[in-house]
PDB file of C-alpha atoms in Angstrom:
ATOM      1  CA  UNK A   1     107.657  78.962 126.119  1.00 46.00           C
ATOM      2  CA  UNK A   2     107.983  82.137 128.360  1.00 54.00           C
ATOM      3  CA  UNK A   3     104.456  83.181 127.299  1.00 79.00           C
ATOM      4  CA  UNK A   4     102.504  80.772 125.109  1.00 87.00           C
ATOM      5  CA  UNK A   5      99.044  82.593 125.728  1.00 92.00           C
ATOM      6  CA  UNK A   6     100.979  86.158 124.022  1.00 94.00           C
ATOM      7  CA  UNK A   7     102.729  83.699 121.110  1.00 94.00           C
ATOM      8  CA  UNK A   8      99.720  82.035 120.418  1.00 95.00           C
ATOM      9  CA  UNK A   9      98.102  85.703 120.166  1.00 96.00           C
ATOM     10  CA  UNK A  10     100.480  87.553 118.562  1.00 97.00           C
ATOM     11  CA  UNK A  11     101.042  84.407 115.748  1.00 96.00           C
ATOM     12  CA  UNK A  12      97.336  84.879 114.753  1.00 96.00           C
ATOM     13  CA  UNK A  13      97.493  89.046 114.420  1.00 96.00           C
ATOM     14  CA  UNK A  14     100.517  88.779 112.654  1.00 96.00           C
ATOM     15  CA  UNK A  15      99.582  86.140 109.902  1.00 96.00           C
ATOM     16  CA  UNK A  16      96.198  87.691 109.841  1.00 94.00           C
ATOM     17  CA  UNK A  17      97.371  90.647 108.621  1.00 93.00           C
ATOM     18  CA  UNK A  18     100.260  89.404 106.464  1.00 91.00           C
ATOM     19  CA  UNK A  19     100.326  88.765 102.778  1.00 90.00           C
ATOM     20  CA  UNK A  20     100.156  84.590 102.397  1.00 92.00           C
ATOM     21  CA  UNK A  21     103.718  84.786 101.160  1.00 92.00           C
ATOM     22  CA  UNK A  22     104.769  86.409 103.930  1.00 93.00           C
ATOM     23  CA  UNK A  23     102.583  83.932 106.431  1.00 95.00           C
ATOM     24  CA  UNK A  24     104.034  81.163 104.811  1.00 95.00           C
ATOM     25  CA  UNK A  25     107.526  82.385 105.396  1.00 95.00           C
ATOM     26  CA  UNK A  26     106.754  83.545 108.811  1.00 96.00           C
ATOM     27  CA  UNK A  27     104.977  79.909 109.846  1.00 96.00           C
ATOM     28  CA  UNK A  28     108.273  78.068 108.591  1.00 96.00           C
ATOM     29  CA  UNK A  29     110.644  80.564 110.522  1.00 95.00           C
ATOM     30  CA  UNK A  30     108.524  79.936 113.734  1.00 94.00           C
ATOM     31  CA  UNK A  31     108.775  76.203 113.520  1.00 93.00           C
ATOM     32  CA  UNK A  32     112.386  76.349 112.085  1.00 92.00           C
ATOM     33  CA  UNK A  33     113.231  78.590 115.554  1.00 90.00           C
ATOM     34  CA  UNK A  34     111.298  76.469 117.575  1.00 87.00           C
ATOM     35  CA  UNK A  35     112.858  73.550 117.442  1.00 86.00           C
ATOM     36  CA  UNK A  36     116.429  74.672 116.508  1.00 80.00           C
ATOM     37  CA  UNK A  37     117.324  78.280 118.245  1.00 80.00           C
ATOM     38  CA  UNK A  38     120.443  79.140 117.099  1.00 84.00           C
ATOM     39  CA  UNK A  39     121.410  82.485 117.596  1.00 85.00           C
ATOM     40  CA  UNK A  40     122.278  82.792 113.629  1.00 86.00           C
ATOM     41  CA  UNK A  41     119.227  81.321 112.571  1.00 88.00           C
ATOM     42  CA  UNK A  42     117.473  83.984 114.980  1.00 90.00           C
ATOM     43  CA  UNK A  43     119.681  86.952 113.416  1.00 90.00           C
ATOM     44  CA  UNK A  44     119.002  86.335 109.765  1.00 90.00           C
ATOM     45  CA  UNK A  45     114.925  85.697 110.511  1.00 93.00           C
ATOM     46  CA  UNK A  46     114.578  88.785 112.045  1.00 93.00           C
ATOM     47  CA  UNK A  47     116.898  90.787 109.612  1.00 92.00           C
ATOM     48  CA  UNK A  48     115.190  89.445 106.602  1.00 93.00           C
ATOM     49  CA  UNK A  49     111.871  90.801 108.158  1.00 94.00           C
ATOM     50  CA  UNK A  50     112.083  94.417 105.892  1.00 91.00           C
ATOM     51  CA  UNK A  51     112.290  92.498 102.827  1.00 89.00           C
ATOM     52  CA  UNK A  52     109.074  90.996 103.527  1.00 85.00           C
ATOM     53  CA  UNK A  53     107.060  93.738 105.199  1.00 82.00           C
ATOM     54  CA  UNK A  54     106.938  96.503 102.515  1.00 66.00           C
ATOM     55  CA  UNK A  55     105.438  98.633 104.152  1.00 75.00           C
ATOM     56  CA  UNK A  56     107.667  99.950 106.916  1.00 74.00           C
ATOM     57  CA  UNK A  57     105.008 101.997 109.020  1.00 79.00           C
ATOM     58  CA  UNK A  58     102.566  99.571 108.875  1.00 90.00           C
ATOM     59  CA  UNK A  59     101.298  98.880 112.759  1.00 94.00           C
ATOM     60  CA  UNK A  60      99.870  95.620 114.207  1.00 96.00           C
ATOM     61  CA  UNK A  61      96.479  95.412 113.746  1.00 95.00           C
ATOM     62  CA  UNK A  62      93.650  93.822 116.488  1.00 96.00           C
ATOM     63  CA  UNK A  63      90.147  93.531 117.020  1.00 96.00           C
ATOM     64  CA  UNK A  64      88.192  94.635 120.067  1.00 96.00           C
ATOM     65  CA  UNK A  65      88.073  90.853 120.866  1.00 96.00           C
ATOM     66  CA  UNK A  66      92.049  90.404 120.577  1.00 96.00           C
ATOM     67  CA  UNK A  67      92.459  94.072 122.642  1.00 96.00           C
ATOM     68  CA  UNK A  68      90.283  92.024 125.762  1.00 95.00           C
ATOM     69  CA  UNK A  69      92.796  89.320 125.238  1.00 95.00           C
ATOM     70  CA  UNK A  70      95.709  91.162 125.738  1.00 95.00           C
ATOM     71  CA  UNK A  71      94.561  93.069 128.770  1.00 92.00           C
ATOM     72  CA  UNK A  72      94.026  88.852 130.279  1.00 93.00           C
ATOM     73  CA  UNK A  73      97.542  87.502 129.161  1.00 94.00           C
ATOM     74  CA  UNK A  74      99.748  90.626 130.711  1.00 93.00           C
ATOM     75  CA  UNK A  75      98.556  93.441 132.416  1.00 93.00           C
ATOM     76  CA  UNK A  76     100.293  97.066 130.848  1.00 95.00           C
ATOM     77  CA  UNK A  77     100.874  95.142 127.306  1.00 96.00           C
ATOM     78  CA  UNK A  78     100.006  97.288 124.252  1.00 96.00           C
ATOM     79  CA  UNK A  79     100.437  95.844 120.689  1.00 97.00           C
ATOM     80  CA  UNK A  80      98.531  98.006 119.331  1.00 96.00           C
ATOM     81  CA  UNK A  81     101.461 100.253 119.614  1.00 96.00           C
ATOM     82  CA  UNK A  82     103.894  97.879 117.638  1.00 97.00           C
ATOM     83  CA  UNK A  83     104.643  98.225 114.091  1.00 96.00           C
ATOM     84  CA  UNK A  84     103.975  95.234 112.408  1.00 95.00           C
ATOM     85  CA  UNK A  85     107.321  94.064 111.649  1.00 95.00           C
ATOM     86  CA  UNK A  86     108.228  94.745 115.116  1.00 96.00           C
ATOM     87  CA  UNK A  87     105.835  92.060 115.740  1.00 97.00           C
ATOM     88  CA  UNK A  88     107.202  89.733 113.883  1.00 96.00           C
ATOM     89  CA  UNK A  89     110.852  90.099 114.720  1.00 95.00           C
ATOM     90  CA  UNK A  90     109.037  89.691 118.828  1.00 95.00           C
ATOM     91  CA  UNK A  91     107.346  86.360 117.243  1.00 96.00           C
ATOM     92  CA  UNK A  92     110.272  84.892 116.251  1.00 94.00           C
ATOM     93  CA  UNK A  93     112.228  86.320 120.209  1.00 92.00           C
ATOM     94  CA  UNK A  94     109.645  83.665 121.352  1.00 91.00           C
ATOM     95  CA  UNK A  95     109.894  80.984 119.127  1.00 91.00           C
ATOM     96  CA  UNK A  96     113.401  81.190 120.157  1.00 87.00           C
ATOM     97  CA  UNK A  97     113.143  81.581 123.481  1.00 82.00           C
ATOM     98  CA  UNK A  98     110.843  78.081 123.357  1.00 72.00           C
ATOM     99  CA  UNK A  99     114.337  76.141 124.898  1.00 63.00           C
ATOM    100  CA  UNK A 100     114.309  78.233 128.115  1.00 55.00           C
ATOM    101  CA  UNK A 101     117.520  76.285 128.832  1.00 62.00           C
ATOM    102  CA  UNK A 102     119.013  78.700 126.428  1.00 68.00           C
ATOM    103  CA  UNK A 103     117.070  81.762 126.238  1.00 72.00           C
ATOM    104  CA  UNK A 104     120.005  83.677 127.867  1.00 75.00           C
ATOM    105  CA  UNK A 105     122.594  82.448 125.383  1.00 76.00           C
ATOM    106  CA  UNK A 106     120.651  82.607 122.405  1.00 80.00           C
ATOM    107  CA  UNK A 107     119.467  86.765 123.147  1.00 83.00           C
ATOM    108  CA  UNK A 108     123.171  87.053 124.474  1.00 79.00           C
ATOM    109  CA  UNK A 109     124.710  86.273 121.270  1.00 78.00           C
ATOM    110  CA  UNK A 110     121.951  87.299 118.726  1.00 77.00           C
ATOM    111  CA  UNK A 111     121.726  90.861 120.325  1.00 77.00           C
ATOM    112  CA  UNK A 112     125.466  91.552 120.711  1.00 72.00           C
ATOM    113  CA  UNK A 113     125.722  93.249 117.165  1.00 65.00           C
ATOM    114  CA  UNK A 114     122.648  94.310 115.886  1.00 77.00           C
ATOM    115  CA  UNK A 115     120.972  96.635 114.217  1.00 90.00           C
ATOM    116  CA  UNK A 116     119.151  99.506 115.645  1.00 93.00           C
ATOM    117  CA  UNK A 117     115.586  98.737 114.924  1.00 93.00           C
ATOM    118  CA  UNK A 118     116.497  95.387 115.688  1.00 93.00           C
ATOM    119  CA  UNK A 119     117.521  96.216 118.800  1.00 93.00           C
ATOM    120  CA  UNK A 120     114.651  98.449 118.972  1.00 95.00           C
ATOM    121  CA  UNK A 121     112.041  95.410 118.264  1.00 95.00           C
ATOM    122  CA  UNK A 122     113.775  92.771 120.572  1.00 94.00           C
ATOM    123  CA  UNK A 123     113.604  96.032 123.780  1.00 95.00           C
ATOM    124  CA  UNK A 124     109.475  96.161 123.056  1.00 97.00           C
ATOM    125  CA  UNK A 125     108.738  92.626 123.886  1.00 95.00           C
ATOM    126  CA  UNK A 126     111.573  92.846 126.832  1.00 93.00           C
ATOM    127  CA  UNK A 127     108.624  91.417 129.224  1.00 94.00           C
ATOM    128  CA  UNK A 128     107.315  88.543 127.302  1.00 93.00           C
ATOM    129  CA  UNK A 129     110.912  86.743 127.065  1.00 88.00           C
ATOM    130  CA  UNK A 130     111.012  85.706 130.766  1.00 82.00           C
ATOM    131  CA  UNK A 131     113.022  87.105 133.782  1.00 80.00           C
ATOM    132  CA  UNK A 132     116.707  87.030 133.315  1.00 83.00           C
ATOM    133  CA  UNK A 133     119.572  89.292 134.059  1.00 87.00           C
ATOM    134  CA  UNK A 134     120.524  89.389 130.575  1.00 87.00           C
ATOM    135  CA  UNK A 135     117.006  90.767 130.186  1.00 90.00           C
ATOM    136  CA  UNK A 136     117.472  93.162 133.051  1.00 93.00           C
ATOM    137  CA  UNK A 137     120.761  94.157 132.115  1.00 92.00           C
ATOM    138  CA  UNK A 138     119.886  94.892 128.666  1.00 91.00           C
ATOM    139  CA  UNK A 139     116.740  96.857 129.788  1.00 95.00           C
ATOM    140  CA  UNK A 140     118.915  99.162 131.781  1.00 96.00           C
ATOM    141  CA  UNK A 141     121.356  99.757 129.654  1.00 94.00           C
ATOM    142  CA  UNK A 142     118.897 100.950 127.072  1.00 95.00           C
ATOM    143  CA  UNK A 143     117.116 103.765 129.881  1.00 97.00           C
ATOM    144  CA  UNK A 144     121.086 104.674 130.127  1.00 96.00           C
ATOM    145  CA  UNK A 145     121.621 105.047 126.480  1.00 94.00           C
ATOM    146  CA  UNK A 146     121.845 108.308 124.722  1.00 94.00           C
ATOM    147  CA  UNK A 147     119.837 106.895 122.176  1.00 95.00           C
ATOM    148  CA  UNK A 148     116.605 108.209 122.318  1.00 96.00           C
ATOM    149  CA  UNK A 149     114.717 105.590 120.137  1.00 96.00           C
ATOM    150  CA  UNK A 150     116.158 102.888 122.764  1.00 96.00           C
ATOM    151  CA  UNK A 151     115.338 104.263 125.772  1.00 98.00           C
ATOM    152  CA  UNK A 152     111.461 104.990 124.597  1.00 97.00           C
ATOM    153  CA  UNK A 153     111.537 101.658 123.339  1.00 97.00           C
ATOM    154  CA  UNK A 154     111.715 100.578 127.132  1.00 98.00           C
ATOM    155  CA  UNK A 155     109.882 103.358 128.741  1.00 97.00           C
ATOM    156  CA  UNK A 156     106.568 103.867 126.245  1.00 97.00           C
ATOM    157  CA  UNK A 157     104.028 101.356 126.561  1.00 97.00           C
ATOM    158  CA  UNK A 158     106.471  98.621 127.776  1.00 97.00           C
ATOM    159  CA  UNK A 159     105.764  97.141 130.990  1.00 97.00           C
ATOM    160  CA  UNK A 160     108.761  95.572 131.854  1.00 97.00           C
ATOM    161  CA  UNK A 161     110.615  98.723 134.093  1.00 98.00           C
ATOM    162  CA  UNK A 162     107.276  99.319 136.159  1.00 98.00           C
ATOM    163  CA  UNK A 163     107.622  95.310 136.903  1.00 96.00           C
ATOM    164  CA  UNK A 164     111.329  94.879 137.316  1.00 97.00           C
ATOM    165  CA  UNK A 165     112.967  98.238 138.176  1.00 98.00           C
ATOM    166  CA  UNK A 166     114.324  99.044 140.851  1.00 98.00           C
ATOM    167  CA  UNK A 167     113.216 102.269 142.874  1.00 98.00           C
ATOM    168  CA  UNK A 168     116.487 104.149 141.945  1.00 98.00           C
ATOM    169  CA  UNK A 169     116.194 102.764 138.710  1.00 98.00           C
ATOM    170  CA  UNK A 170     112.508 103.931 137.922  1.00 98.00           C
ATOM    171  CA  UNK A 171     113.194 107.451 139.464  1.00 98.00           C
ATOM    172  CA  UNK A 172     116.254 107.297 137.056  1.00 98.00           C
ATOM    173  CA  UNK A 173     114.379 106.317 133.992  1.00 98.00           C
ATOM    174  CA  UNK A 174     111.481 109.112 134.977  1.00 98.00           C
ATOM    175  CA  UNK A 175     113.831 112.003 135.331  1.00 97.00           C
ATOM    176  CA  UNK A 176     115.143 111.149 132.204  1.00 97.00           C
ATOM    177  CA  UNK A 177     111.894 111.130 130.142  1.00 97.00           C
ATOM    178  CA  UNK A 178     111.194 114.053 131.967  1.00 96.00           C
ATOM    179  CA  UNK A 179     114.097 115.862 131.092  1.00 95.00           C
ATOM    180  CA  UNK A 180     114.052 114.917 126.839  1.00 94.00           C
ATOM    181  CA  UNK A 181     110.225 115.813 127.359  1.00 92.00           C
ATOM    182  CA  UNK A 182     108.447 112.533 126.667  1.00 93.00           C
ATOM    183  CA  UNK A 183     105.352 111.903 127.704  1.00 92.00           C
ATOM    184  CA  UNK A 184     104.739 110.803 131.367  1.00 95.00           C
ATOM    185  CA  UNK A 185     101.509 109.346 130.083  1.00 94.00           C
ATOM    186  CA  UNK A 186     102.410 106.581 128.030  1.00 95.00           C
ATOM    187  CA  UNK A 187     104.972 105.125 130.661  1.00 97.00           C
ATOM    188  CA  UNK A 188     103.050 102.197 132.154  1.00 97.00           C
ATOM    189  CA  UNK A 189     102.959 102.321 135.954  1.00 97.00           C
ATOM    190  CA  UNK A 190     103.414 105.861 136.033  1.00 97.00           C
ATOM    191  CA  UNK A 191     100.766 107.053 138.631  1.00 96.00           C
ATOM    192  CA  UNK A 192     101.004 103.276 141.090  1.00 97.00           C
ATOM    193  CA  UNK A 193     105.003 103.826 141.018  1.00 97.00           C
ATOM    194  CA  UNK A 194     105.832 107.280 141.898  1.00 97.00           C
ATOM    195  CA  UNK A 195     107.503 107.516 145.434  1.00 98.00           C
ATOM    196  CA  UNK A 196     108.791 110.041 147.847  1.00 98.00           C
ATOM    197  CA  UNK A 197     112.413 109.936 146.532  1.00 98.00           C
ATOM    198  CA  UNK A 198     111.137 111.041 142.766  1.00 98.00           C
ATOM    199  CA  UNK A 199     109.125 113.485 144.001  1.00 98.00           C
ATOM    200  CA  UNK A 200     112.151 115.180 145.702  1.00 98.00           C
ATOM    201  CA  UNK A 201     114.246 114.662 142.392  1.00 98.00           C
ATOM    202  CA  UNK A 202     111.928 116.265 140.170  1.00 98.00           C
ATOM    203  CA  UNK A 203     111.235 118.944 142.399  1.00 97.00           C
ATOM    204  CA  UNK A 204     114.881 119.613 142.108  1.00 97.00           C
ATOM    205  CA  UNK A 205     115.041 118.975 138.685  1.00 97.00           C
ATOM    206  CA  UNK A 206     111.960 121.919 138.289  1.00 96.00           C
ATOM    207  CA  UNK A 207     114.327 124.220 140.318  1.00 95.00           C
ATOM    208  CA  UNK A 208     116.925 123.907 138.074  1.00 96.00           C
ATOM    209  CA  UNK A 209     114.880 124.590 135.288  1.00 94.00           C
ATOM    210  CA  UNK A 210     113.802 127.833 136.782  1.00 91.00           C
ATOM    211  CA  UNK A 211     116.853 128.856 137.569  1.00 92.00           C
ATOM    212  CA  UNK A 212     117.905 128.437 133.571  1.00 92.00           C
ATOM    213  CA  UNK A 213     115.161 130.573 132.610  1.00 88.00           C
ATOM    214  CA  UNK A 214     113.742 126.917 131.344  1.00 89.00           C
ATOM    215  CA  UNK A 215     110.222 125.866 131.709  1.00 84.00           C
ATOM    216  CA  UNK A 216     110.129 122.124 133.217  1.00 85.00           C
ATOM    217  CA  UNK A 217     107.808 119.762 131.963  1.00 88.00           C
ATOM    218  CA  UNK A 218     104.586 119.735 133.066  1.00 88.00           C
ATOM    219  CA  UNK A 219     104.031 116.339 133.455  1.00 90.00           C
ATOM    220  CA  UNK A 220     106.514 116.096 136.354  1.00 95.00           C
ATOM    221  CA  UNK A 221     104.230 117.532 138.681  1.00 96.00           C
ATOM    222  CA  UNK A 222     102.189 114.361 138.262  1.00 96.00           C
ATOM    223  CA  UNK A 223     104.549 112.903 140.501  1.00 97.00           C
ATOM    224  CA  UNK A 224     105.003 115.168 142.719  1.00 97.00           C
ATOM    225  CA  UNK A 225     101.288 115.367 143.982  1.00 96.00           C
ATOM    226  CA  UNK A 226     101.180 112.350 146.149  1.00 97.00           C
ATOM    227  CA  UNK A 227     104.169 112.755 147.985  1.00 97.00           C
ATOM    228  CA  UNK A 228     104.367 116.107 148.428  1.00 97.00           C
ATOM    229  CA  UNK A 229     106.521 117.613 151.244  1.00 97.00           C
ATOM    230  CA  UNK A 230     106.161 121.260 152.750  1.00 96.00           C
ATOM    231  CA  UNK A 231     108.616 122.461 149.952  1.00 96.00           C
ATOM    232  CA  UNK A 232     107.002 121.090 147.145  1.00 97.00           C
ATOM    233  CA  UNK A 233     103.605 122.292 148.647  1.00 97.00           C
ATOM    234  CA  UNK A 234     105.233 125.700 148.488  1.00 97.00           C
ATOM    235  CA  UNK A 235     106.032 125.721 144.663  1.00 96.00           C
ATOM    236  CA  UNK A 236     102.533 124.316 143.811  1.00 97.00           C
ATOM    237  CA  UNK A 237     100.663 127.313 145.990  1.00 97.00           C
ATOM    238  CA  UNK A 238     102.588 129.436 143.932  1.00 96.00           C
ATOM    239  CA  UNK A 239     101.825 128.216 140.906  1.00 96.00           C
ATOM    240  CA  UNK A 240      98.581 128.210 141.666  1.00 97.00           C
ATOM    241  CA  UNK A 241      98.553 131.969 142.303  1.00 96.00           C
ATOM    242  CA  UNK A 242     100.639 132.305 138.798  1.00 95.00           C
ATOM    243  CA  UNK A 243      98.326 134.536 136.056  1.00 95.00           C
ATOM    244  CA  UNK A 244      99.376 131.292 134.021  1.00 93.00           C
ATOM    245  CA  UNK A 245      96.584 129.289 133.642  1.00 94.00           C
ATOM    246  CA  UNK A 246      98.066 126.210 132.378  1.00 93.00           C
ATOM    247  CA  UNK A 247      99.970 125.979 135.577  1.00 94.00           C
ATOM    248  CA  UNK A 248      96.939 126.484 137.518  1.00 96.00           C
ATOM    249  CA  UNK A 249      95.431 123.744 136.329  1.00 96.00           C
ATOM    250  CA  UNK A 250      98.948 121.861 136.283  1.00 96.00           C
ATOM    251  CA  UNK A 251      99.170 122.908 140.603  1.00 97.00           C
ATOM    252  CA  UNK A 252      95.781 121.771 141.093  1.00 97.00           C
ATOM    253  CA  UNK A 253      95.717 117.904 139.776  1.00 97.00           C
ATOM    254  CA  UNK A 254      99.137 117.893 141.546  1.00 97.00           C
ATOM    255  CA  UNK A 255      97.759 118.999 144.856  1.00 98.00           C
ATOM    256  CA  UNK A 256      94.069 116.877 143.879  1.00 97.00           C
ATOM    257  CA  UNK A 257      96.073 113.726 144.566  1.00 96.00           C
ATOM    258  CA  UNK A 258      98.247 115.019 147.918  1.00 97.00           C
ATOM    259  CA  UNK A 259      96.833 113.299 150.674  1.00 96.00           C
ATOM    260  CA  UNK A 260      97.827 116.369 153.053  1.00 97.00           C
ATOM    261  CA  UNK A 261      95.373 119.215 154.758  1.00 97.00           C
ATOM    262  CA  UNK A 262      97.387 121.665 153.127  1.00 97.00           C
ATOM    263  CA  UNK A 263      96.751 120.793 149.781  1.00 97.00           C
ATOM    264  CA  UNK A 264      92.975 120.739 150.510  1.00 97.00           C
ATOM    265  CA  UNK A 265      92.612 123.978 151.885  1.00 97.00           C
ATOM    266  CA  UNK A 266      94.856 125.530 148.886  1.00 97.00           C
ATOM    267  CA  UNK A 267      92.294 123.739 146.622  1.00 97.00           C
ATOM    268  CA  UNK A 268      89.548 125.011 148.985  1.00 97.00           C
ATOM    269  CA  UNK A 269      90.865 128.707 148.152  1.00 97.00           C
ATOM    270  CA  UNK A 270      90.247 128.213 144.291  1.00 97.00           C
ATOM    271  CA  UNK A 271      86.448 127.198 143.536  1.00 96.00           C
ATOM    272  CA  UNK A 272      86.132 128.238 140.709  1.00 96.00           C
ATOM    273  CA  UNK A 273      89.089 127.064 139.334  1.00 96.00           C
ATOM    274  CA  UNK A 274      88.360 123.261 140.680  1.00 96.00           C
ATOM    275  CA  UNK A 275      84.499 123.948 139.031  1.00 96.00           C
ATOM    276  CA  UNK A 276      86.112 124.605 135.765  1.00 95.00           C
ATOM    277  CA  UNK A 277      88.750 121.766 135.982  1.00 95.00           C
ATOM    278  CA  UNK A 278      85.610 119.303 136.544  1.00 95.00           C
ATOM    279  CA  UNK A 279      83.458 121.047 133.957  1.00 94.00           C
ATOM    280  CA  UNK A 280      86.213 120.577 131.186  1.00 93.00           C
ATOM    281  CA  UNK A 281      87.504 117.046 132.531  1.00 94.00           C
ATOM    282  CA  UNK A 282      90.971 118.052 132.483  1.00 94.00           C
ATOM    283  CA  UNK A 283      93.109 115.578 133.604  1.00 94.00           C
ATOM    284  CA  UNK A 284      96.824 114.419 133.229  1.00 93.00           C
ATOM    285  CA  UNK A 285      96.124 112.956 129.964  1.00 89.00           C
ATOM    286  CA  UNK A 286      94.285 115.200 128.295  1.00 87.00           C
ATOM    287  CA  UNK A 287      95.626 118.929 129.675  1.00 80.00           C
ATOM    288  CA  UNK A 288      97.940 119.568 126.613  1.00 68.00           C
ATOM    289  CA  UNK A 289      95.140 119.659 124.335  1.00 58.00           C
ATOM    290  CA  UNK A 290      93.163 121.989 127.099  1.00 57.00           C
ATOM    291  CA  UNK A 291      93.011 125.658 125.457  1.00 52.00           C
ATOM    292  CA  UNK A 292      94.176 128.069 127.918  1.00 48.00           C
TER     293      UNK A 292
END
């Protein structure tokens, strides 16, 4: 199985927390899938899952003991996240993808019509199925899609792009979050994969923006921090100067994590603006609840 420490997990959380109908439907499935994948068998299991999960928002539910697990069996992976019928439909992606011999076919032809939350499900557990190029390919053509819900399902607390990406593909699917406004913050890898080519695109990308008369995300100048060039350096003194003082405190955790002179003596210039960011422990994660 691609990951029989994250089956074995996710089988307990989800019949835990399922009615004993539903667990007894769920353990035949697994077993059924297990030793014969077919890709119809797969389809049907996972779109009979809303029938048995009434209630739709429901999310997966884990103790502080199964949360230590987790962080042991793959580093970035957050069920917590998941609904719980998501979970499910990933339980039974695994008990298929038990025959690795045919893991590729199987998703191949069980994902080639399907519908959306389906689709959105099977996206979530993208890094638990093992390394493919069907796997890949359908990863990527999610970021590309104009479908919001798909793309999130493979940028928010997934860690499959931060793993398998490409460069130009990461920088891709980060200008993209950037520009429909999600949330640099729950993209896994965000901080340990930012580069010198992003930081140029979203630079350009804030440009734009300004010349629109559009204010660009703040949570692009995350990545622009660490690599920053003279140019960049340039736009962050002046929004440091700005009356605004969200983008103070946005210009100074950019320039907090620029390994350059310059950014230390522009810091060096604000004290009391550096006292206050440390006495109010704003950060990246926390500055859009800041008051300003």
């Amino acid at each position: 199985m691609s990951n029989r420490e994250a089956y074995t997990l996710l089988k307990f959380c989800v019949l835990d927390q399922a009615s004993k109908e539903t667990a007894e439907w769920i353990e035949q499935t697994v077993t059924k899938l297990s030793i014969c994948p077919e890709p119809s068998e797969l389809c049907l299991s996972i779109a009979m899952v809303p029938r048995l999960v009434l209630k739709k928002d429901s999310k997966l539910i884990l103790s502080d003991q199964d949360l230590n697990k987790v962080k042991k069996i793959h580093r970035g992976w957050q069920p917590e996240s998941w609904l719980l019928s998501e979970s499910i439909r990933i339980l039974f992606n695994l008990s298929a993808a038990s025959v690795s011999d045919n893991e590729t076919q199987i998703f191949s032809r069980a994902y080639r019509i399907t519908e959306l939350s389906e689709q959105i499900a099977f996206l979530k557990g993208l890094f638990l199925y093992g390394n493919s190029h069907f796997i890949l390919n359908y990863a990527k053509d999610a970021v590309r899609s104009n479908t919001q819900s798909l793309f999130t399902a493979v940028s928010k607390f997934n860690p499959y792009p931060a793993d398998n990406f490409s460069e130009r593909e990461w920088n891709n699917m980060i200008l993209k979050a950037v520009s429909w406004n999600c949330s640099l913050q729950d993209i896994y890898g965000i901080d340990q994969r930012a580069n010198a080519s992003l930081m140029k695109m979203l630079c350009e990308y804030a440009r734009e923006q300004k010349g629109a008369k559009r204010r660009a995300s703040k949570d692009l100048w995350r990545c622009v921090g660490p690599f920053s060039d003279e140019s960049a350096l340039l736009v962050l003194e002046e929004m440091l100067n700005s009356t605004d003082i969200e983008e103070q405190y946005i210009a100074a955790l950019a320039l907090g994590t620029s390994p350059r002179i310059e950014a230390k003596n522009l810091l060096d210039s604000k004290p009391e603006l550096v006292t206050k960011i440390k006495e109010l422990d704003i950060n990246w994660n926390n500055l859009k609840h800041i008051e300003c």
